[in-house]
Tab-separated table of C-alpha atoms in Angstrom:
chain	number	residue	atom	x	y	z
A	1	MET	CA	-42.334	-43.499	12.526
A	2	ILE	CA	-39.151	-42.591	14.613
A	3	ARG	CA	-38.351	-42.844	18.229
A	4	THR	CA	-35.700	-40.870	20.386
A	5	THR	CA	-34.463	-42.731	23.577
A	6	LEU	CA	-34.767	-40.885	26.689
A	7	THR	CA	-30.843	-40.141	26.721
A	8	GLN	CA	-31.351	-37.901	23.457
A	9	ARG	CA	-34.432	-35.904	24.839
A	10	LEU	CA	-32.112	-35.128	27.913
A	11	ALA	CA	-29.004	-33.973	25.923
A	12	LEU	CA	-31.312	-32.336	23.459
A	13	LEU	CA	-32.976	-30.440	26.376
A	14	GLY	CA	-29.197	-29.638	28.473
A	15	VAL	CA	-27.951	-28.303	24.789
A	16	SER	CA	-31.248	-25.882	24.419
A	17	GLY	CA	-30.438	-24.975	28.697
A	18	VAL	CA	-26.908	-23.953	28.001
A	19	LEU	CA	-27.599	-22.056	24.350
A	20	ALA	CA	-29.885	-20.093	26.763
A	21	ALA	CA	-28.031	-19.516	29.409
A	22	GLY	CA	-25.094	-18.424	27.367
A	23	GLY	CA	-27.203	-16.171	25.076
A	24	ALA	CA	-28.706	-14.066	27.804
A	25	LEU	CA	-24.910	-13.900	29.413
A	26	LEU	CA	-23.775	-12.661	26.238
A	27	PRO	CA	-25.163	-9.302	25.977
A	28	SER	CA	-23.977	-8.307	29.570
A	29	SER	CA	-20.817	-9.640	29.098
A	30	ALA	CA	-20.218	-7.121	25.870
A	31	PHE	CA	-20.038	-4.040	27.578
A	32	ALA	CA	-17.179	-3.084	29.224
A	33	ALA	CA	-18.129	0.670	30.837
A	34	PRO	CA	-19.660	0.266	34.441
A	35	ALA	CA	-22.185	1.450	34.289
A	36	ALA	CA	-25.998	1.487	37.112
A	37	ALA	CA	-27.805	-1.597	37.393
A	38	PRO	CA	-29.712	-0.957	34.157
A	39	THR	CA	-33.305	-1.126	34.895
A	40	ALA	CA	-35.841	-3.206	32.470
A	41	ALA	CA	-38.891	-3.782	31.636
A	42	VAL	CA	-41.097	-6.533	29.960
A	43	GLN	CA	-44.343	-6.549	28.377
A	44	THR	CA	-46.184	-8.752	26.387
A	45	ALA	CA	-49.508	-8.306	24.910
A	46	PRO	CA	-51.559	-11.226	24.456
A	47	GLY	CA	-51.756	-12.753	21.633
A	48	HIS	CA	-54.934	-12.540	18.815
A	49	HIS	CA	-55.908	-15.394	16.317
A	50	THR	CA	-56.546	-14.457	12.947
A	51	GLY	CA	-57.609	-17.597	10.857
A	52	GLY	CA	-55.413	-19.494	13.026
A	53	THR	CA	-52.387	-17.830	13.619
A	54	THR	CA	-51.464	-15.938	16.183
A	55	THR	CA	-49.860	-12.850	16.875
A	56	SER	CA	-47.753	-11.471	20.027
A	57	VAL	CA	-45.764	-8.357	20.720
A	58	LYS	CA	-43.116	-8.354	23.759
A	59	ILE	CA	-42.076	-4.845	24.195
A	60	GLU	CA	-38.323	-4.350	26.402
A	61	THR	CA	-37.356	-0.811	27.895
A	62	THR	CA	-34.101	-0.278	29.329
A	63	THR	CA	-32.629	2.850	30.798
A	64	VAL	CA	-29.027	3.321	31.436
A	65	LYS	CA	-27.330	6.679	33.350
A	66	ARG	CA	-24.151	7.635	33.231
A	67	THR	CA	-22.734	10.853	34.643
A	68	LEU	CA	-19.952	12.630	32.586
A	69	SER	CA	-17.062	14.543	33.210
A	70	ASP	CA	-18.365	17.708	33.012
A	71	GLY	CA	-21.225	16.449	35.388
A	72	ARG	CA	-23.986	16.608	32.986
A	73	VAL	CA	-26.276	12.561	32.944
A	74	LYS	CA	-26.388	11.207	30.088
A	75	VAL	CA	-29.860	8.976	29.598
A	76	ILE	CA	-29.795	6.233	27.300
A	77	LYS	CA	-33.306	4.556	26.882
A	78	THR	CA	-33.591	1.769	24.330
A	79	THR	CA	-36.993	0.018	23.236
A	80	THR	CA	-37.663	-2.825	21.732
A	81	VAL	CA	-40.553	-3.987	20.308
A	82	THR	CA	-41.008	-8.021	19.220
A	83	LYS	CA	-43.676	-8.367	17.042
A	84	THR	CA	-44.237	-12.633	16.204
A	85	THR	CA	-46.800	-13.946	14.370
A	86	LYS	CA	-47.549	-18.178	14.355
A	87	ASN	CA	-49.557	-20.486	12.558
A	88	ARG	CA	-51.477	-22.988	13.906
A	89	HIS	CA	-48.906	-25.302	14.053
A	90	GLY	CA	-46.794	-22.700	16.916
A	91	LYS	CA	-44.187	-22.111	13.538
A	92	VAL	CA	-42.758	-18.324	12.877
A	93	ILE	CA	-44.147	-17.488	10.208
A	94	LYS	CA	-43.006	-13.372	10.846
A	95	LYS	CA	-41.216	-11.320	13.020
A	96	THR	CA	-40.346	-7.744	12.925
A	97	VAL	CA	-38.336	-6.243	15.890
A	98	GLU	CA	-38.234	-2.489	16.254
A	99	ARG	CA	-35.470	-0.927	18.093
A	100	THR	CA	-35.884	2.754	19.309
A	101	VAL	CA	-32.848	5.129	21.047
A	102	THR	CA	-33.763	7.935	22.829
A	103	VAL	CA	-30.262	9.477	24.124
A	104	ARG	CA	-31.076	13.182	26.889
A	105	PHE	CA	-28.089	14.698	28.615
A	106	LEU	CA	-29.392	16.366	31.599
A	107	PRO	CA	-27.786	19.391	33.579
A	108	ALA	CA	-24.406	18.532	36.556
A	109	PRO	CA	-27.135	18.636	40.020
A	110	GLU	CA	-27.106	21.532	42.099
A	111	ASP	CA	-24.593	20.739	45.285
A	112	ASP	CA	-25.266	23.109	47.961
């Protein structure tokens, strides 16, 4: 049996925290153009059990609005659906990601 020391466990915990924080910061810094604050909604469906496996569904929705040079508003809505199936030991055996991007153009607002 392999025994890990407290120092090794704390080092592993620190490294995983740094990787998680870096992964969260990277996507937000990948876009150079300034935009309005995007609104994100995350919804997780409760998993259902079938024969020792657990399936969970996570839905993320992001909406970005940008005003074009001609006054029209470009609305970009991104929906990501992640389905994860884990076995009874917690190991991921299947993961599917579906991404849907919808782009709409709204007319320029009327100024009085």
